[in-house]
XYZ file of C-alpha atoms in Angstrom:
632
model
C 16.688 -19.964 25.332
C 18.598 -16.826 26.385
C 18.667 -15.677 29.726
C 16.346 -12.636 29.318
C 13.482 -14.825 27.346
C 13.916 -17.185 29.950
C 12.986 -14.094 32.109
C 10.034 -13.195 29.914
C 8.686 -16.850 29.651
C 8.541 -16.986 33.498
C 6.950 -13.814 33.734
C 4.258 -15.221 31.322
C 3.748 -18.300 33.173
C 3.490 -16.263 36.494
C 0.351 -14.243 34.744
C -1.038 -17.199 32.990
C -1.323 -19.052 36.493
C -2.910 -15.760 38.301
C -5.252 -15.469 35.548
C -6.321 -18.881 35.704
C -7.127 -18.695 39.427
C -8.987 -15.523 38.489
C -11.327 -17.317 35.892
C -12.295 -20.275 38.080
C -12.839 -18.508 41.315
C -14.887 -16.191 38.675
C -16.363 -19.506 37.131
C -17.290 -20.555 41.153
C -19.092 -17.216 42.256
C -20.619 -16.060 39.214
C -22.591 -20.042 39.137
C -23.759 -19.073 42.918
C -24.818 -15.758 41.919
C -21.817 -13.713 43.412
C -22.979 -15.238 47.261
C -19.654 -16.963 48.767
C -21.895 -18.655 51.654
C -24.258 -20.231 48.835
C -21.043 -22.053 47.627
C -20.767 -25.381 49.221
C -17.690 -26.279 51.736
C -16.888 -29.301 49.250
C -16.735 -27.694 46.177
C -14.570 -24.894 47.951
C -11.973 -27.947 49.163
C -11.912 -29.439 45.823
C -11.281 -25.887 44.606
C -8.316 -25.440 46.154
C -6.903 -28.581 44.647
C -8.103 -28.532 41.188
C -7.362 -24.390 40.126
C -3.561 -25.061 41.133
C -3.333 -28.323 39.706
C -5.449 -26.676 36.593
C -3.252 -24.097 36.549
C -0.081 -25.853 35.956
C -2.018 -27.947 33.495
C -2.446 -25.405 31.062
C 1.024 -23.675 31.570
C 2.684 -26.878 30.743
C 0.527 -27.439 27.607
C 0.880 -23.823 26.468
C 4.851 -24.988 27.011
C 4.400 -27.606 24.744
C 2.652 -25.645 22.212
C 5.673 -23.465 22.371
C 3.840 -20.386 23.489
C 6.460 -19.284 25.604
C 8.965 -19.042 22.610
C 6.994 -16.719 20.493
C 8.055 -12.579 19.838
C 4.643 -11.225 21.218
C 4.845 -8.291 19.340
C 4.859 -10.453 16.394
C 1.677 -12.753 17.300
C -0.100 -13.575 14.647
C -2.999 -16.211 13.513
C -0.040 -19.065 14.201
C 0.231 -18.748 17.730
C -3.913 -18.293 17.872
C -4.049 -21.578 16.135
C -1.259 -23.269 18.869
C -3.346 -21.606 21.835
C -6.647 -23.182 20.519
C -4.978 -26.544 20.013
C -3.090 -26.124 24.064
C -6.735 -25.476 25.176
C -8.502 -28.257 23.255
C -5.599 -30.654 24.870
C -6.520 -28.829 28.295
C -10.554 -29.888 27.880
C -10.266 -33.090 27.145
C -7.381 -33.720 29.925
C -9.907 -32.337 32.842
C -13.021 -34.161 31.898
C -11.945 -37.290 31.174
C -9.859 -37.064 34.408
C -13.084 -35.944 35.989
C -15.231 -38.482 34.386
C -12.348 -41.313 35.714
C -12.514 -40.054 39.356
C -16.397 -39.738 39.776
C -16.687 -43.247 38.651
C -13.995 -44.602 41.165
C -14.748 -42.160 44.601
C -18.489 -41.723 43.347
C -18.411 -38.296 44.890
C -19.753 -35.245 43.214
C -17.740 -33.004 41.660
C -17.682 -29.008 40.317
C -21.003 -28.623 38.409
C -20.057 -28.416 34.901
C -21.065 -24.802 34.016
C -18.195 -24.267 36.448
C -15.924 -25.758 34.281
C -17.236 -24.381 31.172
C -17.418 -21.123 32.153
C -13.430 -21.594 34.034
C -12.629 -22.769 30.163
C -13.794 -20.115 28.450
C -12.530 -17.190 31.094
C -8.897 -18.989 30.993
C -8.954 -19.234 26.905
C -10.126 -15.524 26.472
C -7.635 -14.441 28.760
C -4.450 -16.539 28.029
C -5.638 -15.248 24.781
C -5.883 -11.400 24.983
C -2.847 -11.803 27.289
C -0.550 -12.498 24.291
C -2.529 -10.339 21.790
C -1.912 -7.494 24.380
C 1.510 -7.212 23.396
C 1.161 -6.915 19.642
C -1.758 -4.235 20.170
C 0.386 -2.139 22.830
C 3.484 -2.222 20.726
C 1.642 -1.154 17.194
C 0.266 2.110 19.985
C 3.584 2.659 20.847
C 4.694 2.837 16.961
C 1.940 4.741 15.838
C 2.335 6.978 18.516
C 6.360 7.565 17.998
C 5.733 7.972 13.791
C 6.851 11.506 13.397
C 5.525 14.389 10.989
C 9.227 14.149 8.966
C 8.540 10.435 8.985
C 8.938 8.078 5.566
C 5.673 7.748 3.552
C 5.790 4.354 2.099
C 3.754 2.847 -0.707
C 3.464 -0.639 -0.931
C 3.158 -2.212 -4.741
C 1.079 -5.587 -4.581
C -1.717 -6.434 -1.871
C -0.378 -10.178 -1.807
C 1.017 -12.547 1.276
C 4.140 -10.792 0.605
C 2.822 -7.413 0.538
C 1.352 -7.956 3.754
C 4.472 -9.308 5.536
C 6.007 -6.041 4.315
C 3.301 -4.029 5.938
C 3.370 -6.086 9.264
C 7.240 -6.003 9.339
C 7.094 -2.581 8.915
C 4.196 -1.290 11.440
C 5.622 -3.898 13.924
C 9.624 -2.821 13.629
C 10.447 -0.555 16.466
C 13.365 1.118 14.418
C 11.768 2.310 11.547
C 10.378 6.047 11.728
C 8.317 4.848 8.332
C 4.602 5.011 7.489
C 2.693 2.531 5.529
C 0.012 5.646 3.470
C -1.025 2.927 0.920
C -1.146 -0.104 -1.636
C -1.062 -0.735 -5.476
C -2.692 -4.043 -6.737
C -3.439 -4.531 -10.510
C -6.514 -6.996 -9.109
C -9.693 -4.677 -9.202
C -11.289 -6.901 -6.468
C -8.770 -5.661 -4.126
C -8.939 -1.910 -4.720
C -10.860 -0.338 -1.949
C -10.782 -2.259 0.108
C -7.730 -2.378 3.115
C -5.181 -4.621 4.313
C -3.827 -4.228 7.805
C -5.445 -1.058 7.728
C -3.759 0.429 4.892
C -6.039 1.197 1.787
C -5.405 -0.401 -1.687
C -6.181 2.775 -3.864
C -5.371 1.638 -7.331
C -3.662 -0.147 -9.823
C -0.422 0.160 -11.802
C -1.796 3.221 -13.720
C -2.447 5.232 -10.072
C 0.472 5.291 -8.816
C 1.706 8.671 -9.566
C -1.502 10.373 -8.655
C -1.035 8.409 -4.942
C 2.527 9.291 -4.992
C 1.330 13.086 -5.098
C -2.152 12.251 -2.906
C -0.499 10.981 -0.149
C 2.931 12.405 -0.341
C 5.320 9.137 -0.854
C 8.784 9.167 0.003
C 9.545 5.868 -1.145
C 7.920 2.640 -3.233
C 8.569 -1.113 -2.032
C 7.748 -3.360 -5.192
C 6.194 -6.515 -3.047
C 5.239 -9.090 -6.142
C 8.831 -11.503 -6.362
C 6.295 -14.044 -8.207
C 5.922 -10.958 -10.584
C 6.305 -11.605 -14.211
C 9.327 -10.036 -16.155
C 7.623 -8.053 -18.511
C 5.046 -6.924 -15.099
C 7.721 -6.177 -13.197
C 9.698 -3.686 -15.663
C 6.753 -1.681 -16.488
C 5.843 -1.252 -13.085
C 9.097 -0.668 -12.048
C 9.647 2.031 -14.547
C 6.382 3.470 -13.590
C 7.681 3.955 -9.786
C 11.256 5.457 -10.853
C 9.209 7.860 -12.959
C 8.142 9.755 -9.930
C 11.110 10.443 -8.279
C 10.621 8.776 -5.179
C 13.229 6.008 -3.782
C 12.535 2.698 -5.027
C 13.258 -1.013 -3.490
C 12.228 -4.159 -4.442
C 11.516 -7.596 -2.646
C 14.054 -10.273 -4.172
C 12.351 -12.954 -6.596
C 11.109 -16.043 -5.415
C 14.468 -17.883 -6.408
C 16.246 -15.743 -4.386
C 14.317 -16.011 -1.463
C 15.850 -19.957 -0.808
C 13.222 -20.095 2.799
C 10.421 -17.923 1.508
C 10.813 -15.412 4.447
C 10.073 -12.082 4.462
C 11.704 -9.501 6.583
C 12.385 -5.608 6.214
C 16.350 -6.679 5.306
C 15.315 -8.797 2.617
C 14.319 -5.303 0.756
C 16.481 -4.375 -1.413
C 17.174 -1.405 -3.968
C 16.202 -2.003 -7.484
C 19.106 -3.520 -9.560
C 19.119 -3.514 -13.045
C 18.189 -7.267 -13.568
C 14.742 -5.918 -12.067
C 14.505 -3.439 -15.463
C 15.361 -6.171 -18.345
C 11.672 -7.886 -18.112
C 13.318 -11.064 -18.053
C 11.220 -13.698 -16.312
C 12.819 -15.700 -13.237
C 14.186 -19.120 -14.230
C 12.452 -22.297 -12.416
C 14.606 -24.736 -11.783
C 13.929 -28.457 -10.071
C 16.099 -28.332 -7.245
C 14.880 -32.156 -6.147
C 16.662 -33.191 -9.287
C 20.024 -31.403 -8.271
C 20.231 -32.610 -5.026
C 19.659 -36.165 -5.665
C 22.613 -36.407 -8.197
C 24.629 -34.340 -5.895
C 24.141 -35.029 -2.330
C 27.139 -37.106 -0.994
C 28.506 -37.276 -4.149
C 32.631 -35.703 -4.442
C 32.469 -32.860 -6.788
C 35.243 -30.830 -7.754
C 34.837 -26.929 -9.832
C 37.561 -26.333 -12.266
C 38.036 -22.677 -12.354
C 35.983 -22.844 -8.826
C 37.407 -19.550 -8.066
C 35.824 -17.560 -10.931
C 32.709 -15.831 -11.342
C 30.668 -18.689 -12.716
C 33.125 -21.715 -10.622
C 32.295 -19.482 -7.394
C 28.748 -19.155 -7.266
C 28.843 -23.236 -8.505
C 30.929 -23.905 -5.171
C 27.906 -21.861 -3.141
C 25.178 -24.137 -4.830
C 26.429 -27.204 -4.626
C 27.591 -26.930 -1.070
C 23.655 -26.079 -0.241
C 23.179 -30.009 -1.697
C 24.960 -31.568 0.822
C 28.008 -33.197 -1.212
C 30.608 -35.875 0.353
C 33.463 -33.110 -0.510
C 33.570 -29.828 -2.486
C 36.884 -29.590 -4.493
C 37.691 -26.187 -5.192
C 40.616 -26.356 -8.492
C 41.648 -23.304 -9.461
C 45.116 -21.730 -10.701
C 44.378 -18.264 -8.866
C 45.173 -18.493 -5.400
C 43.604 -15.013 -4.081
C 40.011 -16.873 -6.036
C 40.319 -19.985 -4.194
C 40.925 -18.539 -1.316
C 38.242 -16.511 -0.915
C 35.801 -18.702 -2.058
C 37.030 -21.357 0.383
C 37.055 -18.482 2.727
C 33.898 -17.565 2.588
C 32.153 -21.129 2.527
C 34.096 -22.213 5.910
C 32.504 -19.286 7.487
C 29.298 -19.940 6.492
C 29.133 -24.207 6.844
C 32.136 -24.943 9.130
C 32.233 -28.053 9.807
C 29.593 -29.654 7.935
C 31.036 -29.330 4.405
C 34.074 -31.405 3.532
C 36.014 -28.670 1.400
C 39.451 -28.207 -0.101
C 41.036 -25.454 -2.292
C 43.471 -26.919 -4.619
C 45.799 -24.533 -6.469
C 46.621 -25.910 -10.016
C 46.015 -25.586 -13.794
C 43.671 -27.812 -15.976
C 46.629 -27.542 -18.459
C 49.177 -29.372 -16.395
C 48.402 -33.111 -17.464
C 50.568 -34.373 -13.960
C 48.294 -32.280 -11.830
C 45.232 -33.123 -12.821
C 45.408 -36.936 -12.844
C 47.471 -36.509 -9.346
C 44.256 -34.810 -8.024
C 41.949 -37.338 -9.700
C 43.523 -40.124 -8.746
C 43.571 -39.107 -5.573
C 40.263 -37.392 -4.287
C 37.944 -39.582 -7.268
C 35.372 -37.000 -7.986
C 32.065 -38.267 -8.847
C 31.177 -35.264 -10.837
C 33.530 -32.164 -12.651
C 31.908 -28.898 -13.398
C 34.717 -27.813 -15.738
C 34.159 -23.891 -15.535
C 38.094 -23.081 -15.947
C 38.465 -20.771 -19.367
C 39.515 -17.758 -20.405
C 36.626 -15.916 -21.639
C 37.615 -12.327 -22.460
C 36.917 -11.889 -26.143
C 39.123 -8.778 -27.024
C 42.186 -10.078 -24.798
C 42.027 -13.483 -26.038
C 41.703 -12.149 -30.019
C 45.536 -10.332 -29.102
C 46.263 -13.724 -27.123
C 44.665 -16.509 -29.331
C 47.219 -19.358 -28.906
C 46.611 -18.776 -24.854
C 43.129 -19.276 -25.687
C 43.747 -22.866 -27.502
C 46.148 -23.891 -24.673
C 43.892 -23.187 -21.352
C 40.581 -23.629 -23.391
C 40.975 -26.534 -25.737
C 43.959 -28.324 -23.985
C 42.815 -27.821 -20.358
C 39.394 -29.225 -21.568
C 40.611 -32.179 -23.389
C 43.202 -33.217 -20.233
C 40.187 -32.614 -18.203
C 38.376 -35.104 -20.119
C 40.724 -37.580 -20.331
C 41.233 -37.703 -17.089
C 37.736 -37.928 -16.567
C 37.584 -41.196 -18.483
C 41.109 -43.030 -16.515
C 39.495 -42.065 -13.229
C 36.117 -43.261 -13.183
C 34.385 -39.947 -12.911
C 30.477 -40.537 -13.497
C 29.444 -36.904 -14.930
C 31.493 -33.958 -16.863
C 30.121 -30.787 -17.684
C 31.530 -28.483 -19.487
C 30.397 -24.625 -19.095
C 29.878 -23.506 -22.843
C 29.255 -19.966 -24.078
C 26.973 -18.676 -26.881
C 29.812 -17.570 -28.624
C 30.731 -20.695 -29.962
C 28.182 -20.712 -32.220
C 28.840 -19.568 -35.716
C 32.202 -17.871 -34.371
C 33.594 -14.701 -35.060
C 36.226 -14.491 -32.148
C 38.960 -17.030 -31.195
C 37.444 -17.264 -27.766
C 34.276 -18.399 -29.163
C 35.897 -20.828 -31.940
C 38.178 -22.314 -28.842
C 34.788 -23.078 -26.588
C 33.120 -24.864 -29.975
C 35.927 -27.145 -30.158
C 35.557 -27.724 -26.307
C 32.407 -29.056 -27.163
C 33.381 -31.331 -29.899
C 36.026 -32.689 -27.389
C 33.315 -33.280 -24.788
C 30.984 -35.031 -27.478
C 33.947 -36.913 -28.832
C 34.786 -38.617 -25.266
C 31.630 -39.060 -24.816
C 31.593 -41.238 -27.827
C 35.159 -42.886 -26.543
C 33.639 -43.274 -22.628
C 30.969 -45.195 -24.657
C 32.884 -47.268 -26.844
C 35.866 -48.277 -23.773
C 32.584 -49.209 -21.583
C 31.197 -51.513 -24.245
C 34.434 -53.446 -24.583
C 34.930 -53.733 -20.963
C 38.014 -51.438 -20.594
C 36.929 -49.398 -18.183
C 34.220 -50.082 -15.347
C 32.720 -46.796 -14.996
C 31.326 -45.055 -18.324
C 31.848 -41.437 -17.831
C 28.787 -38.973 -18.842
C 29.976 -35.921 -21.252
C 27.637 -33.011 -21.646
C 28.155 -28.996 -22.333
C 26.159 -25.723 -21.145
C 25.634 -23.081 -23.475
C 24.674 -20.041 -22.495
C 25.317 -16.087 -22.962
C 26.195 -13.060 -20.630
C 25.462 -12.910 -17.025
C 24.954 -10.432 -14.899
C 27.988 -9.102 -12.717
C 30.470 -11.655 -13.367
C 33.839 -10.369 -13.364
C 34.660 -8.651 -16.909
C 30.905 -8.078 -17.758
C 30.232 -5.387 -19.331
C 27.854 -4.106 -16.255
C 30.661 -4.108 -14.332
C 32.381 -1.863 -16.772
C 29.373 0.647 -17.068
C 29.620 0.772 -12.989
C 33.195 1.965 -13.149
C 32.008 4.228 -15.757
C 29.473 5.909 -13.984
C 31.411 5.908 -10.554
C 34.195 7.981 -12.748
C 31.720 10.551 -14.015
C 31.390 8.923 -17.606
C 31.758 8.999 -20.293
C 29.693 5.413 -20.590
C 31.219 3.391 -23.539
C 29.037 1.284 -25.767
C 30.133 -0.597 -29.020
C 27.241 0.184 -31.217
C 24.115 1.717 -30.519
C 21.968 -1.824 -31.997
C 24.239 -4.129 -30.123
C 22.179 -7.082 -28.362
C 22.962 -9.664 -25.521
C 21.497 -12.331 -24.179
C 21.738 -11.466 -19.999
C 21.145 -13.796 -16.917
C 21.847 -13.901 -13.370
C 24.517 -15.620 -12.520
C 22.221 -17.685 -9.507
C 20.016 -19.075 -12.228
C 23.015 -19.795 -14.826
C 24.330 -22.028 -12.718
C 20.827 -23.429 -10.618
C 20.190 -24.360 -14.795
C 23.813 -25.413 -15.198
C 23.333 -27.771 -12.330
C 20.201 -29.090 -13.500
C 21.652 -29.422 -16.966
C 23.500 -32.051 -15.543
C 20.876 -34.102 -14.028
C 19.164 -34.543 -17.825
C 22.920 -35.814 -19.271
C 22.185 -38.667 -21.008
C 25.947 -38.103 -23.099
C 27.411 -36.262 -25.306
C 24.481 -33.434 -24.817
C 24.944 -29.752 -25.544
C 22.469 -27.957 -23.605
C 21.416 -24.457 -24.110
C 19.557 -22.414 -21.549
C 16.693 -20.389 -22.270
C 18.256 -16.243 -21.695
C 14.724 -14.730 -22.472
C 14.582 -12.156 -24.864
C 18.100 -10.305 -26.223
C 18.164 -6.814 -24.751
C 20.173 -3.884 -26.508
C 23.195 -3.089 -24.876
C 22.481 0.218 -25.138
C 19.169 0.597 -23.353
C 21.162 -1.181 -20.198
C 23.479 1.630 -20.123
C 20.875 3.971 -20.043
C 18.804 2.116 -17.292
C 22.381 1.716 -15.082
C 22.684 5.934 -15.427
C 19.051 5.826 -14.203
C 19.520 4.040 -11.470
C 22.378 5.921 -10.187
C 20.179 8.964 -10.199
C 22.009 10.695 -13.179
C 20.452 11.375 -16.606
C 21.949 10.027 -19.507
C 23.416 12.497 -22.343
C 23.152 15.029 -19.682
C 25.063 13.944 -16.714
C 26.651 10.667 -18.342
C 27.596 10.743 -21.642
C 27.265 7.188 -23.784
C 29.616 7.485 -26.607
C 29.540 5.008 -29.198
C 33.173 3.277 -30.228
C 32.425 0.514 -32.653
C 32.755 -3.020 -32.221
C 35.298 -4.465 -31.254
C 38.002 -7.359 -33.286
C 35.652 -10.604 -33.319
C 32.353 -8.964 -31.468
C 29.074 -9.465 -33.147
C 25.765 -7.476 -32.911
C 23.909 -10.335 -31.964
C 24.518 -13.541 -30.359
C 23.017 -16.483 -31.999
C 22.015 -20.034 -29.723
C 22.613 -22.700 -31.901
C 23.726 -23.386 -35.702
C 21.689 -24.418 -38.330
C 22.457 -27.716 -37.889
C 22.067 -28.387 -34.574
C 18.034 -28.080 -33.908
C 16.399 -27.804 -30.794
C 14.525 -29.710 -28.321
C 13.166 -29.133 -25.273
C 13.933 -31.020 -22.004
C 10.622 -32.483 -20.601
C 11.801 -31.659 -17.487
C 12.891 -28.025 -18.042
C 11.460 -25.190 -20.327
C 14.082 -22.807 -19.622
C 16.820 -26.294 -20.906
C 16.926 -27.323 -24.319
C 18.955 -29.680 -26.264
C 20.717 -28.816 -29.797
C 21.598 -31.887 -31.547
C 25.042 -32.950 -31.812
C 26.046 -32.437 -35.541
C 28.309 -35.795 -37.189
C 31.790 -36.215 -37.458
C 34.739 -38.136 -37.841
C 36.472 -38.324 -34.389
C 40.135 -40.098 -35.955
C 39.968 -36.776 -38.019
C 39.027 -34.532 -35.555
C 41.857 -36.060 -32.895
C 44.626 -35.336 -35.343
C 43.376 -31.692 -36.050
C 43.666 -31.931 -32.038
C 47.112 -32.624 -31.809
C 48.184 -30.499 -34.802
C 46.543 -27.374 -32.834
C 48.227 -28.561 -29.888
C 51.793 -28.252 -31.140
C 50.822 -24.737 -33.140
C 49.609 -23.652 -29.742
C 53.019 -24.378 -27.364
C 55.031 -23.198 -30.624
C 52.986 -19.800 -30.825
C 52.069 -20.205 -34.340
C 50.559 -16.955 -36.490
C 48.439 -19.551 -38.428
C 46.630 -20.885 -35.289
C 43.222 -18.810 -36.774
C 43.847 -20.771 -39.915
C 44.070 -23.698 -38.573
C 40.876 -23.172 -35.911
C 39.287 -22.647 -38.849
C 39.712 -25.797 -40.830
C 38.467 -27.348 -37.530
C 35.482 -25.047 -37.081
C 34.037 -24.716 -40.291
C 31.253 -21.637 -39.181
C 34.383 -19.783 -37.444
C 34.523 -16.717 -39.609
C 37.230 -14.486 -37.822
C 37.405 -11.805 -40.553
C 33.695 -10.971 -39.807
C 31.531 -8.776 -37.204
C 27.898 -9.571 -37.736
């Protein structure tokens, strides 16, 4: 406790212990009708030993009960409940103490309305003592709320709504007014909540913006579905007032609510894409104390994998990345945030170095790889392709055999959308990652069975399409775009993506890997595809700017190996879902003949390190949907 709520809690005893005295010498005369001679000398002795000792009774409970801890601006039905339970301890303490010594001296004591009217005086007034605070300082901040002050509106008349309110009327520092509430539930409207009236639903809200002069709209539902959430959303930015949002439930790790938890609307908020659950019991328990190491852990993906799975607790966090400035900063920024209580290391290296990566296996043992190191740019890697067979398809398979020599229990492999049905190098490159990863799955099987090795390494794959604000997206390309004055670029007006955060890519990639049974491709449920060209719009929108006026979006064609549409899984694959997870499905792997497949490995190798123009041609004998003549 610092120094000045030390000072407070003293304070607060001192007045707790003058009131008390107060209620029983009011208890005393009030039961001898206000006459201090009718009182009798005995009861006056034993007065003057029970109200100190009673006193200090209740100031040590009310310790206990940690009522000397609590913000008293802040009291709410919490600390009501703790002072209740302090007083109930209080009762029973003094009359079975009373009850013990009139047995043993056999002398008579207080009379008992003394004691029940002492009890009730000392619980209203410890009471209204606290509650004193909260009703003096919401005065004060009513009083201080000036005419230029913000109007606020409040969307949702929920829990969370209602923290929002309190935080606000309560916060010292905010010259902001609480006018009124949305609620789509008609029970509600009408009536008030912490004083403020719920005057409609979603349909109102312009005609309160204009009734009651809002300034700006705080969307208070984070439980709100997608499709809810966009409409409404798009209802508030209509008006023209400022607009913030309360993060969704999955972002909101403790469930707190404070004024800095508001944040403005982003444009994840506008896609009416429904929050991903995830079963974060099932991560932790195949990750806590386990030694994990992030291939790629610098990257945009490996990154915010390094932040999750340090929140599970793991034996050691390996960091393996071949960009230093990546690793760093990652590493950086989870010292400063765990210190000491997560085993890290940053190791600088590249999955395509065969001596590294069995020098760092055999070394550190990692229970678990989350193999996130690729290159993923589609147009660079078209211009680039045998880099993309090298880092993507070699890196991956070294990875896995290494996996395999060095007892590692689980390998995932971060997968794209692309690679299904192909029309781009990149994609092609991640389908045969997967093939490798169901392959050695196959091999981990077989080498267990015989005896050869005495762990039998689990092989699974994540597929999944664009995320939001990873590095290369092209959201971060419409930001530059619209911090340069435009023009905004987009490929073709009836483009679609799949788009998810990259928090609930990777709680799902995570979870993914809990369900591995081997040689699994799992593919995560994106929600519905959105058109590329409605997201530039939306990202002009929220920037204040209208689009075609202020911002142009000029239309360029696609790209070499883009498609209009993303597809989830080939023909041939199916679809399952996880019982666990109906945001994680499973496509089924599709046959083939692994001696085959590992020579077409090694032949792609040596076209790779030779630079070879036929490297296409010979992806494509290995991926038979990879069509790289073709933009669907």
């Amino acid at each position: 406790m610092s120094r000045h709520m030390l000072y407070r809690a003293v304070i607060l005893a001192v007045l707790d212990f003058v009131f008390m005295v107060i209620s029983f010498s009011a208890a005393l005369l009030i039961r001898y009708d206000f006459k201090f001679t009718n009182i009798e000398t005995q009861y006056i002795k034993q007065s003057l030993i029970i109200i100190p000792i009673c006193s200090v009774l209740i100031i040590v409970l009310l310790g206990i009960f940690k009522m000397y801890n609590s913000i008293w601006r802040f009291v709410s039905f919490s600390e009501f409940e703790r002072i209740v339970k302090a007083w109930v301890c209080f009762t029973i303490i003094v009359f079975v103490a009373e009850l013990i010594d009139e047995l043993i001296t056999k002398t008579r004591r207080l009379p008992i309305s003394v004691w029940v009217m002492a009890i009730i005086f000392g619980f209203v007034t410890t009471t209204a003592l606290r509650f004193s605070f909260r009703f003096l300082n919401y005065i004060r901040k009513d009083s201080l709320v000036t005419k230029d002050c913000t109007n606020i509106m409040i969307i949702g008349a929920g829990a969370c709504g209602k923290d929002v309110i309190h935080e606000i009327v309560m916060s010292r520092h905010l010259d902001a007014k609480v006018c009124c509430a949305i609620d789509d539930n008609p029970v509600k409207i009408g009536r008030e909540i912490d004083g403020v009236p719920i005057v409609g639903s979603r349909v109102d809200i312009p005609n309160a913006v204009a009734d009651y002069s809002i300034d700006e709209i705080i969307f208070a539902i984070p439980d709100a579905k997608g499709v809810d959430r966009k409409e409404i959303l798009d209802i508030c930015q209509s008006t023209g007032c400022k607009v913030r949002v309360i993060p969704g439930i999955y972002q909101m790790i403790d469930g707190s609510v404070t004024v800095n938890s508001i944040r403005n609307v982003e444009i994840i908020d506008l896609l009416g894409r429904d929050p991903v659950k995830a079963n974060v019991d099932s991560i932790r328990e195949y990750i806590t104390d386990k030694t994990v190491m992030v291939t790629g852990g610098g990257g945009s993906i490996g990154s915010e994998l390094c932040r999750q799975i340090a929140m599970a607790k793991p034996k050691l966090l390996i960091i393996f990345d071949i960009y230093e400035n990546n690793a760093f900063w990652i590493e950086r920024e989870l010292r400063a945030k765990y210190g000491d209580s997560l085993n890290l290391i940053a190791l600088i290296g590249s999955v395509r170095n065969t001596n590294r990566v069995n020098s760092v296996l055999e070394k550190y043992r990692p229970d678990i790889i989350f193999h996130a190191a690729a290159h993923k740019h589609v147009p660079l890697m078209e211009g680039s392709p045998n880099e993309a067979i090298k880092n993507n398809v070699g890196g991956t398979y070294k990875m896995a055999q290494a996996a395999v020599k060095y007892g590692v229990k689980r390998f995932v492999l971060i997968s794209t959308d692309k690679a299904v049905n192909p029309t781009n190098i990149m994609g092609a490159s991640k389908r045969i990652c997967e093939m490798v990863i169901q392959m050695m799955d196959r091999r981990a099987q077989s080498l267990y069975d015989n005896g050869e090795i005495k762990v039998r390494t689990t092989f699974s794959a994540v597929r999944f399409g664009n995320v939001l604000g990873s590095n290369g997206s092209v959201l971060k390309i419409f930001e530059k775009q619209i911090a340069n004055g435009g023009p905004v670029t987009v490929t073709d007006k009836n483009i679609i993506r799949y788009f998810m955060t990259i928090p609930e890519a990777v709680v799902l990639v995570m979870e993914s890997g809990a369900y591995a049974k081997g040689g699994e491709i799992f593919v995560l449920n994106m929600g519905e595809p959105v058109k590329i060209d409605d997201v530039a719009r939306k990202m002009i929108k929220l920037s204040g700017l209208t689009p075609d006026v202020d911002i142009k979006v000029v239309y360029t064609g696609l790209r070499p190996g883009e498609k209009l549409y993303e597809e989830r899984l080939m023909d041939e694959e199916g679809l399952r879902e996880t019982e666990e997870n109906k945001d994680i499905s499973i496509a089924q792997p599709i046959p083939m003949d692994d001696e085959e497949f590992e020579k077409q490995l090694k032949e792609l190798d040596i076209a790779a390190k030779s630079e070879s123009d036929e490297i296409k041609q010979i992806v494509a004998r290995i991926v038979k949907t990879y069509k790289p003549s073709e933009a669907k």
